[in-house]
JSON list of C-alpha atoms in Angstrom, two decimals:
[
{"chain": "C", "resi": 1, "resn": "MET", "atom": "CA", "xyz": [-11.17, 60.96, -48.98]},
{"chain": "C", "resi": 2, "resn": "ASN", "atom": "CA", "xyz": [-12.54, 61.43, -45.49]},
{"chain": "C", "resi": 3, "resn": "THR", "atom": "CA", "xyz": [-16.09, 60.29, -44.91]},
{"chain": "C", "resi": 4, "resn": "GLU", "atom": "CA", "xyz": [-18.61, 62.69, -43.40]},
{"chain": "C", "resi": 5, "resn": "ARG", "atom": "CA", "xyz": [-18.53, 60.84, -40.08]},
{"chain": "C", "resi": 6, "resn": "GLN", "atom": "CA", "xyz": [-14.72, 60.97, -39.97]},
{"chain": "C", "resi": 7, "resn": "LEU", "atom": "CA", "xyz": [-14.76, 64.68, -40.74]},
{"chain": "C", "resi": 8, "resn": "GLN", "atom": "CA", "xyz": [-17.25, 65.34, -37.96]},
{"chain": "C", "resi": 9, "resn": "SER", "atom": "CA", "xyz": [-15.15, 63.33, -35.50]},
{"chain": "C", "resi": 10, "resn": "GLU", "atom": "CA", "xyz": [-11.90, 65.06, -36.44]},
{"chain": "C", "resi": 11, "resn": "ILE", "atom": "CA", "xyz": [-13.42, 68.54, -36.32]},
{"chain": "C", "resi": 12, "resn": "GLY", "atom": "CA", "xyz": [-15.20, 67.81, -33.04]},
{"chain": "C", "resi": 13, "resn": "GLY", "atom": "CA", "xyz": [-12.04, 66.48, -31.41]},
{"chain": "C", "resi": 14, "resn": "TYR", "atom": "CA", "xyz": [-10.00, 69.44, -32.55]},
{"chain": "C", "resi": 15, "resn": "ILE", "atom": "CA", "xyz": [-12.54, 72.02, -31.35]},
{"chain": "C", "resi": 16, "resn": "SER", "atom": "CA", "xyz": [-12.91, 70.29, -27.95]},
{"chain": "C", "resi": 17, "resn": "THR", "atom": "CA", "xyz": [-9.14, 70.40, -27.44]},
{"chain": "C", "resi": 18, "resn": "LEU", "atom": "CA", "xyz": [-8.96, 74.02, -28.60]},
{"chain": "C", "resi": 19, "resn": "MET", "atom": "CA", "xyz": [-11.72, 75.17, -26.26]},
{"chain": "C", "resi": 20, "resn": "ARG", "atom": "CA", "xyz": [-10.13, 73.39, -23.33]},
{"chain": "C", "resi": 21, "resn": "LYS", "atom": "CA", "xyz": [-6.77, 75.02, -24.08]},
{"chain": "C", "resi": 22, "resn": "HIS", "atom": "CA", "xyz": [-8.04, 78.59, -24.44]},
{"chain": "C", "resi": 23, "resn": "PHE", "atom": "CA", "xyz": [-11.08, 78.64, -22.14]},
{"chain": "C", "resi": 24, "resn": "GLY", "atom": "CA", "xyz": [-9.89, 76.29, -19.42]},
{"chain": "C", "resi": 25, "resn": "LYS", "atom": "CA", "xyz": [-12.74, 73.83, -20.03]},
{"chain": "C", "resi": 26, "resn": "GLY", "atom": "CA", "xyz": [-13.88, 71.92, -23.06]},
{"chain": "C", "resi": 27, "resn": "PRO", "atom": "CA", "xyz": [-17.49, 71.18, -24.02]},
{"chain": "C", "resi": 28, "resn": "THR", "atom": "CA", "xyz": [-19.08, 67.93, -22.89]},
{"chain": "C", "resi": 29, "resn": "SER", "atom": "CA", "xyz": [-20.23, 67.27, -26.46]},
{"chain": "C", "resi": 30, "resn": "VAL", "atom": "CA", "xyz": [-19.71, 68.70, -29.95]},
{"chain": "C", "resi": 31, "resn": "TYR", "atom": "CA", "xyz": [-22.09, 68.28, -32.88]},
{"chain": "C", "resi": 32, "resn": "VAL", "atom": "CA", "xyz": [-20.78, 69.15, -36.35]},
{"chain": "C", "resi": 33, "resn": "THR", "atom": "CA", "xyz": [-23.00, 69.86, -39.39]},
{"chain": "C", "resi": 34, "resn": "LEU", "atom": "CA", "xyz": [-21.60, 70.47, -42.87]},
{"chain": "C", "resi": 35, "resn": "GLN", "atom": "CA", "xyz": [-23.80, 71.39, -45.80]},
{"chain": "C", "resi": 36, "resn": "SER", "atom": "CA", "xyz": [-23.39, 73.60, -48.87]},
{"chain": "C", "resi": 37, "resn": "GLU", "atom": "CA", "xyz": [-20.97, 76.42, -47.95]},
{"chain": "C", "resi": 38, "resn": "PHE", "atom": "CA", "xyz": [-21.84, 76.33, -44.25]},
{"chain": "C", "resi": 39, "resn": "LEU", "atom": "CA", "xyz": [-20.27, 74.58, -41.26]},
{"chain": "C", "resi": 40, "resn": "THR", "atom": "CA", "xyz": [-21.80, 74.68, -37.79]},
{"chain": "C", "resi": 41, "resn": "ILE", "atom": "CA", "xyz": [-20.17, 73.37, -34.62]},
{"chain": "C", "resi": 42, "resn": "HIS", "atom": "CA", "xyz": [-22.63, 73.13, -31.72]},
{"chain": "C", "resi": 43, "resn": "LEU", "atom": "CA", "xyz": [-21.05, 73.03, -28.27]},
{"chain": "C", "resi": 44, "resn": "ARG", "atom": "CA", "xyz": [-22.91, 71.71, -25.23]},
{"chain": "C", "resi": 45, "resn": "GLY", "atom": "CA", "xyz": [-21.89, 71.71, -21.58]},
{"chain": "C", "resi": 46, "resn": "PHE", "atom": "CA", "xyz": [-19.54, 74.63, -22.17]},
{"chain": "C", "resi": 47, "resn": "LEU", "atom": "CA", "xyz": [-19.07, 76.96, -19.20]},
{"chain": "C", "resi": 48, "resn": "ALA", "atom": "CA", "xyz": [-15.79, 77.40, -17.31]},
{"chain": "C", "resi": 49, "resn": "PRO", "atom": "CA", "xyz": [-15.70, 77.62, -13.47]},
{"chain": "C", "resi": 50, "resn": "MET", "atom": "CA", "xyz": [-14.53, 81.26, -13.54]},
{"chain": "C", "resi": 51, "resn": "GLU", "atom": "CA", "xyz": [-17.35, 82.13, -15.94]},
{"chain": "C", "resi": 52, "resn": "LYS", "atom": "CA", "xyz": [-19.88, 80.61, -13.54]},
{"chain": "C", "resi": 53, "resn": "ILE", "atom": "CA", "xyz": [-18.57, 82.91, -10.81]},
{"chain": "C", "resi": 54, "resn": "LEU", "atom": "CA", "xyz": [-18.86, 85.96, -13.06]},
{"chain": "C", "resi": 55, "resn": "ILE", "atom": "CA", "xyz": [-22.41, 85.03, -14.03]},
{"chain": "C", "resi": 56, "resn": "LYS", "atom": "CA", "xyz": [-23.40, 84.76, -10.37]},
{"chain": "C", "resi": 57, "resn": "GLN", "atom": "CA", "xyz": [-22.13, 88.35, -10.04]},
{"chain": "C", "resi": 58, "resn": "ASN", "atom": "CA", "xyz": [-24.32, 89.43, -13.00]},
{"chain": "C", "resi": 59, "resn": "GLU", "atom": "CA", "xyz": [-21.29, 89.87, -15.26]},
{"chain": "C", "resi": 60, "resn": "GLN", "atom": "CA", "xyz": [-22.77, 88.02, -18.25]},
{"chain": "C", "resi": 61, "resn": "ASN", "atom": "CA", "xyz": [-21.72, 90.70, -20.73]},
{"chain": "C", "resi": 62, "resn": "ARG", "atom": "CA", "xyz": [-18.16, 90.49, -19.47]},
{"chain": "C", "resi": 63, "resn": "VAL", "atom": "CA", "xyz": [-18.12, 86.75, -20.16]},
{"chain": "C", "resi": 64, "resn": "ILE", "atom": "CA", "xyz": [-19.57, 87.23, -23.65]},
{"chain": "C", "resi": 65, "resn": "LYS", "atom": "CA", "xyz": [-17.16, 90.04, -24.50]},
{"chain": "C", "resi": 66, "resn": "THR", "atom": "CA", "xyz": [-14.16, 87.98, -23.34]},
{"chain": "C", "resi": 67, "resn": "ARG", "atom": "CA", "xyz": [-15.30, 84.98, -25.39]},
{"chain": "C", "resi": 68, "resn": "ASP", "atom": "CA", "xyz": [-15.88, 87.12, -28.48]},
{"chain": "C", "resi": 69, "resn": "LEU", "atom": "CA", "xyz": [-12.45, 88.74, -28.21]},
{"chain": "C", "resi": 70, "resn": "LEU", "atom": "CA", "xyz": [-10.75, 85.39, -27.70]},
{"chain": "C", "resi": 71, "resn": "MET", "atom": "CA", "xyz": [-12.56, 83.86, -30.67]},
{"chain": "C", "resi": 72, "resn": "ARG", "atom": "CA", "xyz": [-11.42, 86.68, -32.92]},
{"chain": "C", "resi": 73, "resn": "ASP", "atom": "CA", "xyz": [-7.86, 86.10, -31.69]},
{"chain": "C", "resi": 74, "resn": "ILE", "atom": "CA", "xyz": [-7.88, 82.37, -32.53]},
{"chain": "C", "resi": 75, "resn": "SER", "atom": "CA", "xyz": [-10.11, 82.39, -35.62]},
{"chain": "C", "resi": 76, "resn": "GLU", "atom": "CA", "xyz": [-7.16, 82.36, -38.03]},
{"chain": "C", "resi": 77, "resn": "ASP", "atom": "CA", "xyz": [-5.74, 79.28, -36.29]},
{"chain": "C", "resi": 78, "resn": "ILE", "atom": "CA", "xyz": [-9.12, 77.58, -36.56]},
{"chain": "C", "resi": 79, "resn": "ILE", "atom": "CA", "xyz": [-9.34, 78.35, -40.28]},
{"chain": "C", "resi": 80, "resn": "LYS", "atom": "CA", "xyz": [-5.82, 77.03, -40.88]},
{"chain": "C", "resi": 81, "resn": "THR", "atom": "CA", "xyz": [-6.33, 73.85, -38.86]},
{"chain": "C", "resi": 82, "resn": "LEU", "atom": "CA", "xyz": [-9.70, 73.00, -40.44]},
{"chain": "C", "resi": 83, "resn": "ASN", "atom": "CA", "xyz": [-7.97, 73.17, -43.80]},
{"chain": "C", "resi": 84, "resn": "GLU", "atom": "CA", "xyz": [-5.22, 70.85, -42.58]},
{"chain": "C", "resi": 85, "resn": "ILE", "atom": "CA", "xyz": [-7.32, 68.19, -40.84]},
{"chain": "C", "resi": 86, "resn": "ALA", "atom": "CA", "xyz": [-10.50, 68.29, -42.93]},
{"chain": "C", "resi": 87, "resn": "GLN", "atom": "CA", "xyz": [-9.44, 69.93, -46.23]},
{"chain": "C", "resi": 88, "resn": "LEU", "atom": "CA", "xyz": [-12.09, 72.60, -45.71]},
{"chain": "C", "resi": 89, "resn": "GLU", "atom": "CA", "xyz": [-11.32, 76.04, -47.08]},
{"chain": "C", "resi": 90, "resn": "VAL", "atom": "CA", "xyz": [-13.02, 78.24, -44.51]},
{"chain": "C", "resi": 91, "resn": "ARG", "atom": "CA", "xyz": [-13.34, 81.93, -45.31]},
{"chain": "C", "resi": 92, "resn": "ASP", "atom": "CA", "xyz": [-14.71, 83.24, -42.02]},
{"chain": "C", "resi": 93, "resn": "ILE", "atom": "CA", "xyz": [-15.54, 82.03, -38.51]},
{"chain": "C", "resi": 94, "resn": "TYR", "atom": "CA", "xyz": [-18.34, 83.45, -36.35]},
{"chain": "C", "resi": 95, "resn": "ALA", "atom": "CA", "xyz": [-19.61, 82.50, -32.88]},
{"chain": "C", "resi": 96, "resn": "ASP", "atom": "CA", "xyz": [-22.44, 83.02, -30.43]},
{"chain": "C", "resi": 97, "resn": "TRP", "atom": "CA", "xyz": [-23.06, 81.78, -26.91]},
{"chain": "C", "resi": 98, "resn": "SER", "atom": "CA", "xyz": [-25.96, 80.87, -24.63]},
{"chain": "C", "resi": 99, "resn": "LEU", "atom": "CA", "xyz": [-24.68, 81.11, -21.08]},
{"chain": "C", "resi": 100, "resn": "GLU", "atom": "CA", "xyz": [-28.03, 80.09, -19.64]},
{"chain": "C", "resi": 101, "resn": "THR", "atom": "CA", "xyz": [-27.99, 76.72, -21.39]},
{"chain": "C", "resi": 102, "resn": "GLU", "atom": "CA", "xyz": [-24.17, 76.41, -21.37]},
{"chain": "C", "resi": 103, "resn": "THR", "atom": "CA", "xyz": [-24.08, 76.04, -25.14]},
{"chain": "C", "resi": 104, "resn": "GLY", "atom": "CA", "xyz": [-22.41, 77.80, -28.04]},
{"chain": "C", "resi": 105, "resn": "LEU", "atom": "CA", "xyz": [-22.22, 77.72, -31.81]},
{"chain": "C", "resi": 106, "resn": "LEU", "atom": "CA", "xyz": [-19.32, 78.26, -34.17]},
{"chain": "C", "resi": 107, "resn": "ILE", "atom": "CA", "xyz": [-20.29, 79.13, -37.74]},
{"chain": "C", "resi": 108, "resn": "GLY", "atom": "CA", "xyz": [-17.86, 78.54, -40.58]},
{"chain": "C", "resi": 109, "resn": "ILE", "atom": "CA", "xyz": [-18.38, 80.08, -44.02]},
{"chain": "C", "resi": 110, "resn": "LEU", "atom": "CA", "xyz": [-16.64, 78.05, -46.70]},
{"chain": "C", "resi": 111, "resn": "LYS", "atom": "CA", "xyz": [-15.03, 79.47, -49.83]},
{"chain": "C", "resi": 112, "resn": "GLN", "atom": "CA", "xyz": [-16.73, 76.79, -51.94]},
{"chain": "C", "resi": 113, "resn": "PRO", "atom": "CA", "xyz": [-19.77, 74.55, -51.28]},
{"chain": "C", "resi": 114, "resn": "VAL", "atom": "CA", "xyz": [-18.88, 71.01, -50.25]},
{"chain": "C", "resi": 115, "resn": "PRO", "atom": "CA", "xyz": [-19.87, 68.30, -52.75]},
{"chain": "C", "resi": 116, "resn": "GLY", "atom": "CA", "xyz": [-22.93, 66.25, -51.99]},
{"chain": "C", "resi": 117, "resn": "GLU", "atom": "CA", "xyz": [-26.70, 66.43, -52.10]},
{"chain": "C", "resi": 118, "resn": "SER", "atom": "CA", "xyz": [-28.44, 69.34, -50.45]},
{"chain": "C", "resi": 119, "resn": "PHE", "atom": "CA", "xyz": [-30.87, 68.79, -47.60]},
{"chain": "C", "resi": 120, "resn": "ASP", "atom": "CA", "xyz": [-34.42, 69.27, -48.90]},
{"chain": "C", "resi": 121, "resn": "TRP", "atom": "CA", "xyz": [-36.95, 71.51, -47.20]},
{"chain": "C", "resi": 122, "resn": "PRO", "atom": "CA", "xyz": [-39.45, 69.45, -45.20]},
{"chain": "C", "resi": 123, "resn": "GLU", "atom": "CA", "xyz": [-42.81, 69.29, -46.94]},
{"chain": "C", "resi": 124, "resn": "ASP", "atom": "CA", "xyz": [-44.74, 70.60, -43.92]},
{"chain": "C", "resi": 125, "resn": "VAL", "atom": "CA", "xyz": [-42.71, 73.84, -43.68]},
{"chain": "C", "resi": 126, "resn": "ASN", "atom": "CA", "xyz": [-44.30, 76.93, -45.21]},
{"chain": "C", "resi": 127, "resn": "GLU", "atom": "CA", "xyz": [-41.30, 78.34, -47.10]},
{"chain": "C", "resi": 128, "resn": "LYS", "atom": "CA", "xyz": [-42.94, 81.60, -48.16]},
{"chain": "C", "resi": 129, "resn": "GLU", "atom": "CA", "xyz": [-44.25, 82.28, -44.65]},
{"chain": "C", "resi": 130, "resn": "LEU", "atom": "CA", "xyz": [-40.86, 81.51, -43.09]},
{"chain": "C", "resi": 131, "resn": "TYR", "atom": "CA", "xyz": [-39.08, 83.97, -45.36]},
{"chain": "C", "resi": 132, "resn": "GLY", "atom": "CA", "xyz": [-41.73, 86.55, -44.56]},
{"chain": "C", "resi": 133, "resn": "LYS", "atom": "CA", "xyz": [-41.35, 86.11, -40.80]},
{"chain": "C", "resi": 134, "resn": "ILE", "atom": "CA", "xyz": [-37.53, 86.33, -40.96]},
{"chain": "C", "resi": 135, "resn": "GLU", "atom": "CA", "xyz": [-37.76, 89.52, -42.99]},
{"chain": "C", "resi": 136, "resn": "GLU", "atom": "CA", "xyz": [-40.39, 90.96, -40.63]},
{"chain": "C", "resi": 137, "resn": "ALA", "atom": "CA", "xyz": [-38.17, 90.28, -37.62]},
{"chain": "C", "resi": 138, "resn": "SER", "atom": "CA", "xyz": [-35.21, 91.91, -39.39]},
{"chain": "C", "resi": 139, "resn": "ARG", "atom": "CA", "xyz": [-37.27, 94.95, -40.30]},
{"chain": "C", "resi": 140, "resn": "ASN", "atom": "CA", "xyz": [-38.36, 95.36, -36.67]},
{"chain": "C", "resi": 141, "resn": "VAL", "atom": "CA", "xyz": [-34.76, 95.38, -35.39]},
{"chain": "C", "resi": 142, "resn": "GLU", "atom": "CA", "xyz": [-32.72, 96.79, -38.28]},
{"chain": "C", "resi": 143, "resn": "LYS", "atom": "CA", "xyz": [-34.25, 97.08, -41.71]},
{"chain": "C", "resi": 144, "resn": "LEU", "atom": "CA", "xyz": [-35.56, 94.80, -44.45]},
{"chain": "C", "resi": 145, "resn": "PRO", "atom": "CA", "xyz": [-32.60, 92.81, -45.82]},
{"chain": "C", "resi": 146, "resn": "GLU", "atom": "CA", "xyz": [-31.72, 93.29, -49.46]},
{"chain": "C", "resi": 147, "resn": "ALA", "atom": "CA", "xyz": [-31.30, 89.51, -49.63]},
{"chain": "C", "resi": 148, "resn": "THR", "atom": "CA", "xyz": [-32.29, 86.61, -47.38]},
{"chain": "C", "resi": 149, "resn": "GLU", "atom": "CA", "xyz": [-31.05, 83.04, -47.80]},
{"chain": "C", "resi": 150, "resn": "ILE", "atom": "CA", "xyz": [-32.39, 80.10, -45.78]},
{"chain": "C", "resi": 151, "resn": "VAL", "atom": "CA", "xyz": [-30.58, 76.76, -45.96]},
{"chain": "C", "resi": 152, "resn": "TRP", "atom": "CA", "xyz": [-31.52, 73.55, -44.15]},
{"chain": "C", "resi": 153, "resn": "LEU", "atom": "CA", "xyz": [-28.22, 72.03, -43.03]},
{"chain": "C", "resi": 154, "resn": "SER", "atom": "CA", "xyz": [-29.93, 69.02, -41.41]},
{"chain": "C", "resi": 155, "resn": "ASP", "atom": "CA", "xyz": [-33.32, 68.07, -39.99]},
{"chain": "C", "resi": 156, "resn": "ARG", "atom": "CA", "xyz": [-32.49, 70.09, -36.86]},
{"chain": "C", "resi": 157, "resn": "THR", "atom": "CA", "xyz": [-30.21, 72.90, -38.09]},
{"chain": "C", "resi": 158, "resn": "ILE", "atom": "CA", "xyz": [-31.30, 75.88, -40.21]},
{"chain": "C", "resi": 159, "resn": "MET", "atom": "CA", "xyz": [-28.93, 78.59, -41.44]},
{"chain": "C", "resi": 160, "resn": "ILE", "atom": "CA", "xyz": [-30.22, 82.06, -42.34]},
{"chain": "C", "resi": 161, "resn": "LYS", "atom": "CA", "xyz": [-28.00, 84.61, -44.04]},
{"chain": "C", "resi": 162, "resn": "ARG", "atom": "CA", "xyz": [-29.20, 88.21, -44.34]},
{"chain": "C", "resi": 163, "resn": "SER", "atom": "CA", "xyz": [-27.42, 90.87, -46.41]},
{"chain": "C", "resi": 164, "resn": "LYS", "atom": "CA", "xyz": [-27.49, 94.67, -46.15]},
{"chain": "C", "resi": 165, "resn": "ILE", "atom": "CA", "xyz": [-29.33, 94.98, -42.82]},
{"chain": "C", "resi": 166, "resn": "LEU", "atom": "CA", "xyz": [-27.41, 97.68, -40.94]},
{"chain": "C", "resi": 167, "resn": "VAL", "atom": "CA", "xyz": [-29.00, 101.07, -40.36]},
{"chain": "C", "resi": 168, "resn": "GLU", "atom": "CA", "xyz": [-27.10, 104.37, -40.40]},
{"chain": "C", "resi": 169, "resn": "LEU", "atom": "CA", "xyz": [-26.74, 104.58, -36.60]},
{"chain": "C", "resi": 170, "resn": "GLU", "atom": "CA", "xyz": [-25.20, 101.11, -36.48]},
{"chain": "C", "resi": 171, "resn": "ARG", "atom": "CA", "xyz": [-22.73, 101.98, -39.23]},
{"chain": "C", "resi": 172, "resn": "GLU", "atom": "CA", "xyz": [-21.65, 105.06, -37.29]},
{"chain": "C", "resi": 173, "resn": "LEU", "atom": "CA", "xyz": [-21.15, 103.00, -34.12]},
{"chain": "C", "resi": 174, "resn": "ILE", "atom": "CA", "xyz": [-18.99, 100.56, -36.08]},
{"chain": "C", "resi": 175, "resn": "LYS", "atom": "CA", "xyz": [-17.04, 103.40, -37.64]},
{"chain": "C", "resi": 176, "resn": "ASN", "atom": "CA", "xyz": [-16.30, 104.78, -34.16]},
{"chain": "C", "resi": 177, "resn": "GLY", "atom": "CA", "xyz": [-15.03, 101.48, -32.78]},
{"chain": "C", "resi": 178, "resn": "PHE", "atom": "CA", "xyz": [-18.12, 100.18, -30.93]},
{"chain": "C", "resi": 179, "resn": "GLU", "atom": "CA", "xyz": [-18.42, 96.86, -32.78]},
{"chain": "C", "resi": 180, "resn": "GLU", "atom": "CA", "xyz": [-18.41, 94.63, -29.71]},
{"chain": "C", "resi": 181, "resn": "GLU", "atom": "CA", "xyz": [-20.86, 96.84, -27.80]},
{"chain": "C", "resi": 182, "resn": "LEU", "atom": "CA", "xyz": [-23.18, 96.75, -30.83]},
{"chain": "C", "resi": 183, "resn": "ARG", "atom": "CA", "xyz": [-22.88, 92.98, -31.11]},
{"chain": "C", "resi": 184, "resn": "ILE", "atom": "CA", "xyz": [-23.78, 92.51, -27.44]},
{"chain": "C", "resi": 185, "resn": "ALA", "atom": "CA", "xyz": [-26.73, 94.92, -27.72]},
{"chain": "C", "resi": 186, "resn": "LYS", "atom": "CA", "xyz": [-28.13, 93.37, -30.91]},
{"chain": "C", "resi": 187, "resn": "ARG", "atom": "CA", "xyz": [-28.30, 89.77, -29.74]},
{"chain": "C", "resi": 188, "resn": "PRO", "atom": "CA", "xyz": [-31.15, 90.13, -27.19]},
{"chain": "C", "resi": 189, "resn": "LEU", "atom": "CA", "xyz": [-33.05, 92.39, -29.60]},
{"chain": "C", "resi": 190, "resn": "GLU", "atom": "CA", "xyz": [-32.81, 89.75, -32.33]},
{"chain": "C", "resi": 191, "resn": "HIS", "atom": "CA", "xyz": [-34.00, 87.04, -29.93]},
{"chain": "C", "resi": 192, "resn": "LYS", "atom": "CA", "xyz": [-37.04, 89.12, -28.98]},
{"chain": "C", "resi": 193, "resn": "ALA", "atom": "CA", "xyz": [-37.84, 89.89, -32.61]},
{"chain": "C", "resi": 194, "resn": "ILE", "atom": "CA", "xyz": [-37.77, 86.23, -33.62]},
{"chain": "C", "resi": 195, "resn": "LYS", "atom": "CA", "xyz": [-40.09, 85.27, -30.76]},
{"chain": "C", "resi": 196, "resn": "ALA", "atom": "CA", "xyz": [-42.45, 88.15, -31.55]},
{"chain": "C", "resi": 197, "resn": "VAL", "atom": "CA", "xyz": [-43.11, 87.05, -35.15]},
{"chain": "C", "resi": 198, "resn": "ASP", "atom": "CA", "xyz": [-43.68, 83.37, -34.16]},
{"chain": "C", "resi": 199, "resn": "VAL", "atom": "CA", "xyz": [-41.24, 81.69, -36.53]},
{"chain": "C", "resi": 200, "resn": "GLU", "atom": "CA", "xyz": [-42.19, 78.32, -35.05]},
{"chain": "C", "resi": 201, "resn": "ALA", "atom": "CA", "xyz": [-45.63, 78.56, -36.67]},
{"chain": "C", "resi": 202, "resn": "ALA", "atom": "CA", "xyz": [-44.08, 78.65, -40.15]},
{"chain": "C", "resi": 203, "resn": "LEU", "atom": "CA", "xyz": [-41.59, 75.92, -39.28]},
{"chain": "C", "resi": 204, "resn": "ASN", "atom": "CA", "xyz": [-44.22, 73.69, -37.70]},
{"chain": "C", "resi": 205, "resn": "ARG", "atom": "CA", "xyz": [-41.45, 72.84, -35.24]},
{"chain": "C", "resi": 206, "resn": "LYS", "atom": "CA", "xyz": [-40.15, 74.00, -31.88]},
{"chain": "C", "resi": 207, "resn": "ILE", "atom": "CA", "xyz": [-36.91, 76.01, -31.83]},
{"chain": "C", "resi": 208, "resn": "ARG", "atom": "CA", "xyz": [-34.56, 74.82, -29.10]},
{"chain": "C", "resi": 209, "resn": "GLU", "atom": "CA", "xyz": [-31.88, 77.48, -29.53]},
{"chain": "C", "resi": 210, "resn": "THR", "atom": "CA", "xyz": [-31.14, 80.46, -31.74]},
{"chain": "C", "resi": 211, "resn": "PHE", "atom": "CA", "xyz": [-27.68, 81.88, -32.39]},
{"chain": "C", "resi": 212, "resn": "PHE", "atom": "CA", "xyz": [-26.61, 85.13, -34.07]},
{"chain": "C", "resi": 213, "resn": "ASP", "atom": "CA", "xyz": [-23.46, 86.79, -35.34]},
{"chain": "C", "resi": 214, "resn": "TRP", "atom": "CA", "xyz": [-22.57, 89.44, -37.89]},
{"chain": "C", "resi": 215, "resn": "ASP", "atom": "CA", "xyz": [-19.89, 90.49, -40.32]},
{"chain": "C", "resi": 216, "resn": "PHE", "atom": "CA", "xyz": [-20.22, 94.24, -39.91]},
{"chain": "C", "resi": 217, "resn": "GLU", "atom": "CA", "xyz": [-17.66, 94.99, -42.62]},
{"chain": "C", "resi": 218, "resn": "LYS", "atom": "CA", "xyz": [-19.60, 93.03, -45.24]},
{"chain": "C", "resi": 219, "resn": "ASP", "atom": "CA", "xyz": [-22.98, 94.05, -43.73]},
{"chain": "C", "resi": 220, "resn": "GLU", "atom": "CA", "xyz": [-24.08, 90.42, -43.36]},
{"chain": "C", "resi": 221, "resn": "GLY", "atom": "CA", "xyz": [-25.90, 88.70, -40.52]},
{"chain": "C", "resi": 222, "resn": "TYR", "atom": "CA", "xyz": [-26.03, 84.99, -39.73]},
{"chain": "C", "resi": 223, "resn": "MET", "atom": "CA", "xyz": [-28.77, 83.30, -37.73]},
{"chain": "C", "resi": 224, "resn": "VAL", "atom": "CA", "xyz": [-28.96, 79.60, -36.86]},
{"chain": "C", "resi": 225, "resn": "PHE", "atom": "CA", "xyz": [-31.96, 77.72, -35.48]},
{"chain": "C", "resi": 226, "resn": "ILE", "atom": "CA", "xyz": [-31.33, 74.49, -33.57]},
{"chain": "C", "resi": 227, "resn": "LEU", "atom": "CA", "xyz": [-34.65, 72.66, -33.55]},
{"chain": "C", "resi": 228, "resn": "GLU", "atom": "CA", "xyz": [-36.09, 70.27, -31.00]},
{"chain": "C", "resi": 229, "resn": "SER", "atom": "CA", "xyz": [-35.65, 66.63, -31.99]},
{"chain": "C", "resi": 230, "resn": "SER", "atom": "CA", "xyz": [-38.60, 64.92, -33.64]},
{"chain": "C", "resi": 231, "resn": "LYS", "atom": "CA", "xyz": [-40.66, 62.62, -31.44]}
]
């Protein structure tokens, strides 16, 4: 049975090689977190030379769209290989990118929770207030989720899953083939909404990065907070 450290090393090595093969440059570091039915793979130092040129020409959306399309193309290979090297049965893979900080996050949803103890909520975090702020932010951008789940994956990684959040206009855009355009438009709106409700006050911690992605078919949204390290 692989230890957690071995799993993280194997997954990190595989993802680094994969990114280098398909994007022309691998990340400088990869941090893997596995908890419950969630897997996150945080990439740092990840921006190819051609992408840097496009960003200088204000073509950020073109870079994001290309990355999203490529990730959808290779997601099945990722799912298959994670099963082979780490015995993880991954159901879905999602991704988001921060070009400004040259980072990215892959989110894996497992078919079954991994065995092991869950990571407890820190005592100084106001759980009720945090749920309220997440739901307020969702209501300001889409609508109040029918269900919200918040899971601490580690002391610095928080996963939020929201269900049934799409409004009628968004469903029509998806129906008419504008999924990628909707995804690109929603990300900055979600970032603004999270800042506006001051989630950090409920967390009693600083958020270093926030990542988003959606499963439009299932009407589910995933949000991940990467927190600043404790001092």
